[in-house]
Coordinates of C-alpha atoms and ligand atoms in Angstrom, one line a residue:
X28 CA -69.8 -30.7 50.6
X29 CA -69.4 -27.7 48.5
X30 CA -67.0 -27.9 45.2
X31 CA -63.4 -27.1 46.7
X32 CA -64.1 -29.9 49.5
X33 CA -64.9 -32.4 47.1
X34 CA -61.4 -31.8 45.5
X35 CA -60.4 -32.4 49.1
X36 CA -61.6 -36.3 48.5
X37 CA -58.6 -36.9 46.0
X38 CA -56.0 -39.7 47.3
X39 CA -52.9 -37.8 45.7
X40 CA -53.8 -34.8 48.0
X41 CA -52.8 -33.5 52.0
X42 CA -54.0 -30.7 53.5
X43 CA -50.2 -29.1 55.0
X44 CA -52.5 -25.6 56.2
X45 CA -56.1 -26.2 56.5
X46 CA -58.9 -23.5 56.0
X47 CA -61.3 -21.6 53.8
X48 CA -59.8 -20.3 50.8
X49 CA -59.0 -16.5 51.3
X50 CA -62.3 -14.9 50.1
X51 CA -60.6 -11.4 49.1
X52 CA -57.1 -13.4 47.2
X53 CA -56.7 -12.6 43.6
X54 CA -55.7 -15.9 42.4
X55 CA -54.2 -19.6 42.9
X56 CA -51.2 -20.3 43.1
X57 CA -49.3 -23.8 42.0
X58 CA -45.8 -24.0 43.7
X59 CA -44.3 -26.2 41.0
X60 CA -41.2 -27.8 42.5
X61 CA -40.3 -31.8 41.5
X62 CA -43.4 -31.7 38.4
X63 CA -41.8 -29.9 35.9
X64 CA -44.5 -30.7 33.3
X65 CA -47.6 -28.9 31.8
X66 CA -48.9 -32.0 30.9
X67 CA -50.0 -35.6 32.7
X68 CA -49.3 -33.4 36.3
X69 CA -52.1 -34.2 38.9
X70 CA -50.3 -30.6 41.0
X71 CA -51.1 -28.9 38.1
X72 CA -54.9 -30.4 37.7
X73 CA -55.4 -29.8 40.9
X74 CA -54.3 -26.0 41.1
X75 CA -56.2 -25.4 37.5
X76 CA -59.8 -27.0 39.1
X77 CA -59.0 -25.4 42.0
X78 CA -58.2 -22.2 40.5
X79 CA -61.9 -22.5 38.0
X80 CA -64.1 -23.5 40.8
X81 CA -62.9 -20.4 42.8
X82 CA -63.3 -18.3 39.7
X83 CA -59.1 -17.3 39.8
X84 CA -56.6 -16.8 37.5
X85 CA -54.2 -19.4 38.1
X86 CA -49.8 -18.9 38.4
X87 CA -47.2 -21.6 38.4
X88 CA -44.3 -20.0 40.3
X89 CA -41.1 -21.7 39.8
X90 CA -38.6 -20.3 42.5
X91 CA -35.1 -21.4 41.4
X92 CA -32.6 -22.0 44.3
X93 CA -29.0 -22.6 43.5
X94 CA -28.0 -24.5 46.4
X95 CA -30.2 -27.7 46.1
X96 CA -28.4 -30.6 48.2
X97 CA -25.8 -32.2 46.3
X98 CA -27.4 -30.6 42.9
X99 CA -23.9 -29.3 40.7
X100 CA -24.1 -27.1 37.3
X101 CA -24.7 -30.5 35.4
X102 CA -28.2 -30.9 36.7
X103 CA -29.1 -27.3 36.9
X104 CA -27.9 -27.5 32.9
X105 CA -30.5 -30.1 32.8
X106 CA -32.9 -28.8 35.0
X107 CA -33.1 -25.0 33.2
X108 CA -33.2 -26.7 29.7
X109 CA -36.3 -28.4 30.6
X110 CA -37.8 -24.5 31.6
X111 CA -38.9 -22.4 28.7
X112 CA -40.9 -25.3 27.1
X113 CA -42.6 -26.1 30.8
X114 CA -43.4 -22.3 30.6
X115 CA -45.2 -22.9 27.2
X116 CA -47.2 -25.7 27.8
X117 CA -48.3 -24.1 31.3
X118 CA -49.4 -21.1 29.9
X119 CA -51.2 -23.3 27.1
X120 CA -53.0 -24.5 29.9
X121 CA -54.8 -21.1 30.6
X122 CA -52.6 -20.9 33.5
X123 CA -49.6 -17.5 33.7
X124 CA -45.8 -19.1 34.9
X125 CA -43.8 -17.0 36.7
X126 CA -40.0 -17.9 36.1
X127 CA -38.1 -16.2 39.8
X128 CA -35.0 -17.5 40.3
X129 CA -32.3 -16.7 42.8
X130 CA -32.4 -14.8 44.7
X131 CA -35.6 -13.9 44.2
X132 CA -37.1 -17.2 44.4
X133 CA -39.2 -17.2 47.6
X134 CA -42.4 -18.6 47.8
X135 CA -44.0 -16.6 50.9
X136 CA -42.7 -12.7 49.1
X137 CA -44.1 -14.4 45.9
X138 CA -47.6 -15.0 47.8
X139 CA -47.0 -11.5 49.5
X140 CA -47.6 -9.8 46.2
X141 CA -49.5 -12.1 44.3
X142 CA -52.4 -12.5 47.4
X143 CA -53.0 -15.6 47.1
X144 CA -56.5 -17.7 47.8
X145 CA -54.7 -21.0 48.1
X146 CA -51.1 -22.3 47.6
X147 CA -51.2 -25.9 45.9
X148 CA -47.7 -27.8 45.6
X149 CA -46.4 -31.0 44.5
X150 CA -44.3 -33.7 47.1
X151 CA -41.0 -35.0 47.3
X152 CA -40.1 -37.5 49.7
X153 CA -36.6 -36.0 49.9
X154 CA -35.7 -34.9 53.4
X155 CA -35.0 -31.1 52.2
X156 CA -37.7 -30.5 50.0
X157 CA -40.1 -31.9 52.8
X158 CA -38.9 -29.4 55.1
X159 CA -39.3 -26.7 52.7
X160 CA -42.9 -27.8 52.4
X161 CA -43.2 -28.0 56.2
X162 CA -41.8 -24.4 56.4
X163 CA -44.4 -23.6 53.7
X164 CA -46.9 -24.6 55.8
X165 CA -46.3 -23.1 58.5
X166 CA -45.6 -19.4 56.9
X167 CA -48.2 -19.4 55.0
X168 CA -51.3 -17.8 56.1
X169 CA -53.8 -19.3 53.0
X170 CA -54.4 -23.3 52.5
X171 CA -51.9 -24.8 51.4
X172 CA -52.3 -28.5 49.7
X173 CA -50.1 -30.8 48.1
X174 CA -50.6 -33.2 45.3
X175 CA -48.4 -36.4 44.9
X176 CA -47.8 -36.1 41.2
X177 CA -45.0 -38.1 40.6
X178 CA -46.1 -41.6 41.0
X179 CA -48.5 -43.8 39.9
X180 CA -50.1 -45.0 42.7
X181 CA -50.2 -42.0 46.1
X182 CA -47.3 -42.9 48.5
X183 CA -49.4 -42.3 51.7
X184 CA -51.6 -45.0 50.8
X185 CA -48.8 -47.1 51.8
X186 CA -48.2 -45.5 55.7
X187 CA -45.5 -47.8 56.8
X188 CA -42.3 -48.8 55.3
X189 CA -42.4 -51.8 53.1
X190 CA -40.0 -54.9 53.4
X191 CA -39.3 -55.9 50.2
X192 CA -40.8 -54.9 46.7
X193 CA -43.0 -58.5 47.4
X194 CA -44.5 -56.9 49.7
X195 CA -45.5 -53.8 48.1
X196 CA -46.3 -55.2 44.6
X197 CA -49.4 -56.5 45.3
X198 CA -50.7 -53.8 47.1
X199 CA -49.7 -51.4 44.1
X200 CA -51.3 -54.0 41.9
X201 CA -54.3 -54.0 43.6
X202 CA -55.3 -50.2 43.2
X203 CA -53.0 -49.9 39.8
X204 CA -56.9 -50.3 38.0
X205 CA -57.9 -46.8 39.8
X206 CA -54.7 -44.9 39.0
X207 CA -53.0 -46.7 35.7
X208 CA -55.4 -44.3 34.0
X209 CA -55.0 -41.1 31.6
X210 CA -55.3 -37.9 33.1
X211 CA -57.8 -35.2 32.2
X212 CA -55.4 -32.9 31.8
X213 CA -58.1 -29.5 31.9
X214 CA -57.8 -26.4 31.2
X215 CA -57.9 -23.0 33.2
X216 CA -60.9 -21.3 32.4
X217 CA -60.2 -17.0 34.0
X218 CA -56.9 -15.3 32.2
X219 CA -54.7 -12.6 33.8
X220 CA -55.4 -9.4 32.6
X221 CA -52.5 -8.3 30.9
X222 CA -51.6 -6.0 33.1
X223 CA -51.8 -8.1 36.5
X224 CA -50.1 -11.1 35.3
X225 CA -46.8 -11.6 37.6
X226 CA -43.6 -10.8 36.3
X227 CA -41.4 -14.1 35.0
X228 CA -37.8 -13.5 34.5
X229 CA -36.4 -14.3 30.8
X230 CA -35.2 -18.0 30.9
X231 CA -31.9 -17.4 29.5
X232 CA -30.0 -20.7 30.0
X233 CA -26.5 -19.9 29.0
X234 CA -26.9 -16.9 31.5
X235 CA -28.6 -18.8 34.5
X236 CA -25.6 -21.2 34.5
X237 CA -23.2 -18.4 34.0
X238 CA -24.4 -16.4 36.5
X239 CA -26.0 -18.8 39.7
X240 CA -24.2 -19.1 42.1
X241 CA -23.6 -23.1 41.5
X242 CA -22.0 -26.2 42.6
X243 CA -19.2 -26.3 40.2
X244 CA -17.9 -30.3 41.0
X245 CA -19.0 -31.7 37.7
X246 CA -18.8 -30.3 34.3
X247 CA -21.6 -29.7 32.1
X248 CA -22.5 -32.5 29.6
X249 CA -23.1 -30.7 26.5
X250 CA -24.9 -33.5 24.7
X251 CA -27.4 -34.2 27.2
X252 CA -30.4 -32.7 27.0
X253 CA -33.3 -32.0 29.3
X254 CA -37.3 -31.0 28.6
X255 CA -40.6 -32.9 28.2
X256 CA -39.9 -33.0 24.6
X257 CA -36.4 -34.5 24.7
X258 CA -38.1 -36.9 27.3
X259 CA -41.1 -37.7 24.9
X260 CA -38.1 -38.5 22.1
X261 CA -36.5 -40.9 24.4
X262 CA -39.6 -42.2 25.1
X263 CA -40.6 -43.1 21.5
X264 CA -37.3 -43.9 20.4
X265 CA -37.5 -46.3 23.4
X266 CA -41.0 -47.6 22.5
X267 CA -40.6 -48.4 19.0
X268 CA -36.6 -49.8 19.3
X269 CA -36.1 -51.5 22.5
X270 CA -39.2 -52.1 24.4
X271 CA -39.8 -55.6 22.7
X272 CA -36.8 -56.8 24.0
X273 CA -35.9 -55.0 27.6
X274 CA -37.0 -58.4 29.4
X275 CA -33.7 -59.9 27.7
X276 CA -31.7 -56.8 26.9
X277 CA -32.0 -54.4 30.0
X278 CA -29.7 -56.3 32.0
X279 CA -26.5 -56.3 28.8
X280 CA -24.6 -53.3 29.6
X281 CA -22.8 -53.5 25.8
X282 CA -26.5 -52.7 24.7
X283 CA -28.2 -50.2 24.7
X284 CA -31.6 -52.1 26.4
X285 CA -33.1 -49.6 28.4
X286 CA -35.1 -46.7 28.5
X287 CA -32.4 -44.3 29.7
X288 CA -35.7 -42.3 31.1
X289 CA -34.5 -42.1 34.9
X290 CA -33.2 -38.5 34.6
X291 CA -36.2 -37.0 32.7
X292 CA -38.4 -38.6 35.6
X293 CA -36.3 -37.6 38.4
X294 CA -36.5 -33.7 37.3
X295 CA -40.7 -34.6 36.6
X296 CA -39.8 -33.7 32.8
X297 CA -42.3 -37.0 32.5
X298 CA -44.7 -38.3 34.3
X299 CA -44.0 -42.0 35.4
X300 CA -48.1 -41.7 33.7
X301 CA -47.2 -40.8 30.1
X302 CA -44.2 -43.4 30.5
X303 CA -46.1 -46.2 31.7
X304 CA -49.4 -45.4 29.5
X305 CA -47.0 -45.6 26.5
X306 CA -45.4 -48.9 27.4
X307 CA -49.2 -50.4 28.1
X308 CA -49.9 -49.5 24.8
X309 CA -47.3 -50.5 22.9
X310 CA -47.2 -52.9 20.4
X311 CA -44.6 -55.4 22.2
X312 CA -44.6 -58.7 23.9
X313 CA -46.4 -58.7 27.4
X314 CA -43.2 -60.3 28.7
X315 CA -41.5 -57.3 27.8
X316 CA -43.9 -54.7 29.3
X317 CA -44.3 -56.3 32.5
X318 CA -40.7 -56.8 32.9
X319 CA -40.2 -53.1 32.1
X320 CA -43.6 -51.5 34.9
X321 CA -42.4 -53.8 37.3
X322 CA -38.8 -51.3 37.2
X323 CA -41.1 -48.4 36.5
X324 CA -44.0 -49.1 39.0
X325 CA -43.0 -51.3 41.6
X326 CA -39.4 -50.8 42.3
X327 CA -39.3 -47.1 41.9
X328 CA -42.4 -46.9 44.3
X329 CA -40.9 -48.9 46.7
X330 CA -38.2 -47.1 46.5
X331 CA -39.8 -43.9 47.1
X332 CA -41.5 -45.6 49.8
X333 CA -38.1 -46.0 51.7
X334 CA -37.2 -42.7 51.5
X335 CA -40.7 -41.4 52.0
X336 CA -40.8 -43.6 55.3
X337 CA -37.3 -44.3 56.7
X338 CA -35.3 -40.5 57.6
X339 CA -32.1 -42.8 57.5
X340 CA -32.6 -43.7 53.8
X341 CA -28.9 -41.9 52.3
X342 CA -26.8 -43.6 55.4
X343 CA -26.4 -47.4 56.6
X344 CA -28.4 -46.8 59.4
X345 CA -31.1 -47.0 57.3
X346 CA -30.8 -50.5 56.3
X347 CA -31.9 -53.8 57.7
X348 CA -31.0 -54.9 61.5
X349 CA -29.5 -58.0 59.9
X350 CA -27.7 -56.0 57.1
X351 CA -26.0 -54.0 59.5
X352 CA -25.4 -56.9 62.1
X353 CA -23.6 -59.0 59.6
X354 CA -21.5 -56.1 58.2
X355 CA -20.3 -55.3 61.4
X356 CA -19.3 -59.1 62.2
X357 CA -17.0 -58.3 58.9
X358 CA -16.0 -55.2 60.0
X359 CA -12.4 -56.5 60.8
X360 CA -12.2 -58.7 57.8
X361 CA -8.9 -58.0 55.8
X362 CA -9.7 -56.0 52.2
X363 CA -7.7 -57.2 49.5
X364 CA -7.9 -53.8 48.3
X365 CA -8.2 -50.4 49.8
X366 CA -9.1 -47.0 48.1
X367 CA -9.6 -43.3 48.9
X368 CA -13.2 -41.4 47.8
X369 CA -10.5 -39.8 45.2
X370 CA -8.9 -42.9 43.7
X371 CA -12.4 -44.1 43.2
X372 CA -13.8 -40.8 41.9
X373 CA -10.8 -40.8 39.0
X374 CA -11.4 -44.5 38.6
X375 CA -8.3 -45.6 39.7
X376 CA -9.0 -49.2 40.5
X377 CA -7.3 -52.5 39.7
X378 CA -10.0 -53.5 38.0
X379 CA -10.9 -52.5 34.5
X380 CA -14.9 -53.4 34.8
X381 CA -15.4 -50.6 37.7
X382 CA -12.7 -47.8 36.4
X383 CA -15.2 -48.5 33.1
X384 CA -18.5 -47.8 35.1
X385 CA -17.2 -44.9 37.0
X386 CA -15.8 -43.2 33.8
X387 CA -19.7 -44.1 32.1
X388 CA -20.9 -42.2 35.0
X389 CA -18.8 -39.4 34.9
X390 CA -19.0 -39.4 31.0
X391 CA -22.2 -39.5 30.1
X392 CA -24.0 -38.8 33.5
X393 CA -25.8 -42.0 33.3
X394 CA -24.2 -45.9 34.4
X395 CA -26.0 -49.1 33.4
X396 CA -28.2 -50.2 36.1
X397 CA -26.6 -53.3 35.9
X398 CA -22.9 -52.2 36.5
X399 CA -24.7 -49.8 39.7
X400 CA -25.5 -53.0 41.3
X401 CA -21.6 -54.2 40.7
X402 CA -19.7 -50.6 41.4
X403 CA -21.6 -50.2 44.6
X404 CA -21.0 -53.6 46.2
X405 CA -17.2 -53.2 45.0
X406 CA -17.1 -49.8 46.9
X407 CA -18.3 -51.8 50.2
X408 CA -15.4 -54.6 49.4
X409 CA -12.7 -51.8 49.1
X410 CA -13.0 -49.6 51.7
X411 CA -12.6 -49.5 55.1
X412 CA -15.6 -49.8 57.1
X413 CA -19.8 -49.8 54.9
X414 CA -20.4 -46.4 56.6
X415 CA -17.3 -44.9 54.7
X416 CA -18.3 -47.0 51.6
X417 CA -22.2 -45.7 52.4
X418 CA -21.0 -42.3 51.8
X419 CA -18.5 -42.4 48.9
X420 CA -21.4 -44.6 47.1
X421 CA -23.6 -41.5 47.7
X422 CA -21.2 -38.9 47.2
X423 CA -20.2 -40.2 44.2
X424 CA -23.9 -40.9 42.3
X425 CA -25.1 -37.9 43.2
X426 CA -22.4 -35.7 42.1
X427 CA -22.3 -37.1 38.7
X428 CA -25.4 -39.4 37.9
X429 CA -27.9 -37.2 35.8
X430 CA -30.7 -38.8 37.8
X431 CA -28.5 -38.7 40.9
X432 CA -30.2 -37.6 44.4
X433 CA -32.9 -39.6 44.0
X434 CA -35.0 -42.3 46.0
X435 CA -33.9 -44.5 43.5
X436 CA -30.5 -44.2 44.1
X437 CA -30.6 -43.8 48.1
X438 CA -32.3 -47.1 47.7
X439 CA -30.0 -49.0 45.1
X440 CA -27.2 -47.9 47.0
X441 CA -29.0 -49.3 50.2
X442 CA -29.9 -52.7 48.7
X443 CA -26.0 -52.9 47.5
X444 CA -24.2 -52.2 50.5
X445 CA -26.7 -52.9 53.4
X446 CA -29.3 -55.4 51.9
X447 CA -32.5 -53.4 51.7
X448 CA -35.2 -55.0 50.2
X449 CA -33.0 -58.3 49.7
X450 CA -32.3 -61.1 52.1
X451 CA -29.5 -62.4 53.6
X452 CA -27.4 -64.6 51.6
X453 CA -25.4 -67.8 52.5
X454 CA -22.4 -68.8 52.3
X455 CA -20.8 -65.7 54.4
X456 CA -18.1 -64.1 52.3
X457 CA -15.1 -62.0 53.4
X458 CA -16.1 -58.3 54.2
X459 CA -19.9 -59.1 52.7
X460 CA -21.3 -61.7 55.3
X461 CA -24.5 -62.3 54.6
X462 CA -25.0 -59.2 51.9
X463 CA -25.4 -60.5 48.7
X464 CA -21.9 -60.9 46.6
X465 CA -21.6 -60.0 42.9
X466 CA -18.3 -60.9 41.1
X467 CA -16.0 -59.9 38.1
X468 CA -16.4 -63.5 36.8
X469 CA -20.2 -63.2 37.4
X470 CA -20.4 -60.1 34.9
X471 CA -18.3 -61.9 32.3
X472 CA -21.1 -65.1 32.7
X473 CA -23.6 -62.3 32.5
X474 CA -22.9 -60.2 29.7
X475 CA -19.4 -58.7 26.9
X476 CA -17.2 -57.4 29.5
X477 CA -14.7 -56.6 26.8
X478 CA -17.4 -55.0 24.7
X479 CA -18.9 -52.8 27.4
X480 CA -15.5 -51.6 28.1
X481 CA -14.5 -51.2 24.6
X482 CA -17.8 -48.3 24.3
X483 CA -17.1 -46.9 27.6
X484 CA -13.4 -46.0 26.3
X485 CA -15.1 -44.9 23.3
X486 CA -17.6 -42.6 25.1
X487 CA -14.4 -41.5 26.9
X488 CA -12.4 -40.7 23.9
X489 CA -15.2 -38.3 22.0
X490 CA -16.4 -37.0 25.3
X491 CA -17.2 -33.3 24.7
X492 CA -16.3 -33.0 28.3
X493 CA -12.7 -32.9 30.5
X494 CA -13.0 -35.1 32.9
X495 CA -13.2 -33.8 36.4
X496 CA -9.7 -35.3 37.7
X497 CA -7.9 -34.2 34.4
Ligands
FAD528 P1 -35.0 -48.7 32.8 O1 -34.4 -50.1 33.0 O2 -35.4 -48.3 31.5 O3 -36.2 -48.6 33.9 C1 -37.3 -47.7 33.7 C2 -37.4 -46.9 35.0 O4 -37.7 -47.7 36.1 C3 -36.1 -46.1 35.4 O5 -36.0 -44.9 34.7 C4 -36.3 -46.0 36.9 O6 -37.1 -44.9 37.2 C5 -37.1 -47.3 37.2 N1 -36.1 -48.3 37.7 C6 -35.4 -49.1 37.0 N2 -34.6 -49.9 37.8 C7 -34.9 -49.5 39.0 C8 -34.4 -49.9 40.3 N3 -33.5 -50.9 40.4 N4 -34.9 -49.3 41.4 C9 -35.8 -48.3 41.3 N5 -36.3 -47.9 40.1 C10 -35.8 -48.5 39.0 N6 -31.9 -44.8 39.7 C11 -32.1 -43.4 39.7 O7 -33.2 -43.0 39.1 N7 -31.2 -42.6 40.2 C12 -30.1 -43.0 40.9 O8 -29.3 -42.2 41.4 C13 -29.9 -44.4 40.9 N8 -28.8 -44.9 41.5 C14 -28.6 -46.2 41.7 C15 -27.5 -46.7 42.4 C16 -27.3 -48.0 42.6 C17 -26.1 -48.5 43.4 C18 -28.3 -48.9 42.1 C19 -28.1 -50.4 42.3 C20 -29.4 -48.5 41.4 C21 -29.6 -47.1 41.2 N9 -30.7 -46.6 40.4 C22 -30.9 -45.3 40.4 C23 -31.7 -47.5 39.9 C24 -31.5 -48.0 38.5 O9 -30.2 -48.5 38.3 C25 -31.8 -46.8 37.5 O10 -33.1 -46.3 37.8 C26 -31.8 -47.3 36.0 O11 -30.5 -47.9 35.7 C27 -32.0 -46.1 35.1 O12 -31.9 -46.4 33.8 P2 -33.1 -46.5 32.8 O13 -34.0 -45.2 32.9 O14 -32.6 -46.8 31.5 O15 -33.9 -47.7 33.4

């Protein structure tokens, strides 16, 4: 086995175009997509090793589109703010980024005049990006591998779709010793000459928003901020102030318990790596860390394995037979209450608790997981049919979550509305069935109602933002 197939042995990688790396190309080429990182990225190992064993300057293209599914100006803010600093720490690694976004972000023009050896990307289990990779594959004319960076343990070590996170946790704990490890993170060893190095447009934020042609639905949230570095701040802050206690905090919506990571791991600012590493070595009580990588490892991988392995994840079709089967016994069932996608989206409810959520989300870009458990569930009670409250549920997190459009939230919304990864629950309530109920009165057992409220309307008040139905 000569040096490039042995990188062929690593689990995180598929082959999308097999062959020879092209003897006459001038370089690699890293197609960085969902790993916006220069550090803890497997992609980016991968393309770097690739790029030294073949004796290649290696360059991270980033092609930006404007019209990624459901993606508005908020997470493009977001997105872009995360760029210049990716582009440092890239080129730190030996490696030259070149910045092309629309409409000059195509991958196969890019590999026209860059001549590639070999394209290496990173995955995403999304349905769109998945087909862009598919396209990739069969365009290009050069290898073309991917590497699954963004999780801890490789998602196509788990073929099938899993039942329930039981199911999946002890598989992921089993092979957690081979991957819950630090990466190597080297180094590219051949530079660009200075005058071959491709061209990378000026990352001028304020421009890039101005000027793409973007999904205006949601405004900009001026005081959130994207980047590894922001992300590594969260991190610590989260590490040394709240990580001893998330096992009795995370689920108290009037705290502020949890990590509030989920939007700096959805654009791959961080590596679910760095964050987990960080947590193992923290100086906290066990309880608390295993309460916090069992959200971090095991639920988001099963949720990415739902997405990865069921192409009905964002619609009730996706969910269990007997999810669906009981919801449609209660199809008929009378609602006490009925709203429009537009009464909910100005969070114009009877009840205080959700209109407080909705206007968190739309705030701040970011709900309590707790309260997304008890919005979406409320959605399902108050509309017409669970396809309709399927879709508004959808519609709605991934318009104004920050970490919005992710498996996590295909999969949260399935779990709420059409019992993925749960089981059914007895007695059989109005509208519900046998999907499990959550209650106004069980929040106020749970945690300060009033108090949550109380900072939402806070949040609301200094919000730097007008709200989208004002
Ligand atoms: P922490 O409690 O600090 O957890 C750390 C990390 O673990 C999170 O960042 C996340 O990556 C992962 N995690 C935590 N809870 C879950 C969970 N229940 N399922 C899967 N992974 C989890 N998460 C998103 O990332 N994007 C979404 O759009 C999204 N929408 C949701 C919608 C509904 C209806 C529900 C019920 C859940 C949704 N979640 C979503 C999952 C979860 O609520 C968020 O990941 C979490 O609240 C993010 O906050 P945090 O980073 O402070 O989490």
């Amino acid at each position: 086995m000569n040096s490039i197939e042995q990188l062929l042995v690593n689990p995180r990688l598929t082959v999308r175009r097999e062959g020879s790396p092209k003897s006459d190309g001038k370089c690699v080429v890293y197609w960085m997509q969902r790993a916006q990182r220069g550090t803890d990225n497997p992609a980016l190992d991968v393309a770097i090793t690739a790029a030294n064993e073949l004796q290649r300057p290696l360059v991270v293209f980033f092609g930006l589109h404007p019209k990624y599914p459901n993606a508005n100006q908020r997470h493009y803010a977001f997105l872009i703010q995360g760029l210049e600093e990716t582009k440092q720490a890239v080129e730190k690694r030996g490696a030259a980024f070149a910045f092309r976004p629309f409409p000059n972000h195509d991958l196969l023009k890019f590999c026209a005049e860059v001549n590639p050896c070999l394209v290496v990307g990173d995955e995403n289990p999304m349905r769109e990006p998945e087909g862009w990779r598919l396209s990739a594959a069969r365009h290009l004319t050069v290898p073309f591998w991917t590497v699954d960076a963004d999780v801890i343990v490789p998602t196509k070590l788990f073929p099938k779709e899993e039942y329930a996170a039981r199911t999946i946790r002890p598989k992921l704990h089993k092979l957690l010793p081979v991957f819950f490890q630090p990466l190597e993170n080297p180094k590219a060893l051949y530079q660009w000459k200075e005058n071959d190095k491709p061209f990378s447009q000026e990352i001028d934020p304020q421009r890039l928003l101005e000027e793409l042609p973007l999904d205006r639905s949601a405004s900009v949230l001026p005081d959130v901020k994207g980047g590894t570095a922001e992300g590594m701040r969260v991190l610590q802050r989260f590490i040394l102030e709240r990580l001893a206690s998330y096992d009795t905090a995370r689920n108290q919506p009037h705290l502020a318990g949890t990590s509030e990571l989920s939007a700096f791991l959805h654009f791959g600012h961080l590596s679910p790596l760095t964050i987990a590493l960080a947590a193992r070595e923290a100086d906290a009580p066990q309880v608390a860390k295993d309460a916090f990588l069992e959200e971090l490892i095991v639920r988001r991988e099963v949720a990415i394995n739902f997405v990865a392995r069921n192409p009905q994840y964002d619609s009730l079709a996706g969910c269990p037979d007997w999810g669906q089967k009981t919801l449609t016994e209660h199809a008929a069932d009378a609602r006490a209450h009925l709203y429009t996608e537009s009464q909910f989206e100005s969070a114009a409810t009877h009840d205080r608790l959700w209109n407080a959520a909705q206007q968190e989300m739309v705030t701040t870009g970011r709900m309590h997981g707790y309260l997304r458990m008890y919005w979406a569930k409320k959605i399902l009670e108050w509309t017409r049919t669970p396809e309709e409250a399927f879709a508004i549920a959808v519609h709605l997190n991934d318009r104004y979550e920050m970490d919005g459009r992710d498996p996590n939230g295909y999969t949260g919304i399935a779990w709420a509305i059409g019992g993925k990864h749960d089981r059914p629950w007895a007695p059989k309530r109005n509208v519900f069935g046998m999907i499990r109920f959550m209650s106004g009165d069980g929040c106020a057992r749970k945690f300060n109602v009033p108090a949550y409220i109380e900072r939402v309307n806070k949040l609301v008040r200094g919000a730097q933002i007008s709200l989208n139905w004002e």
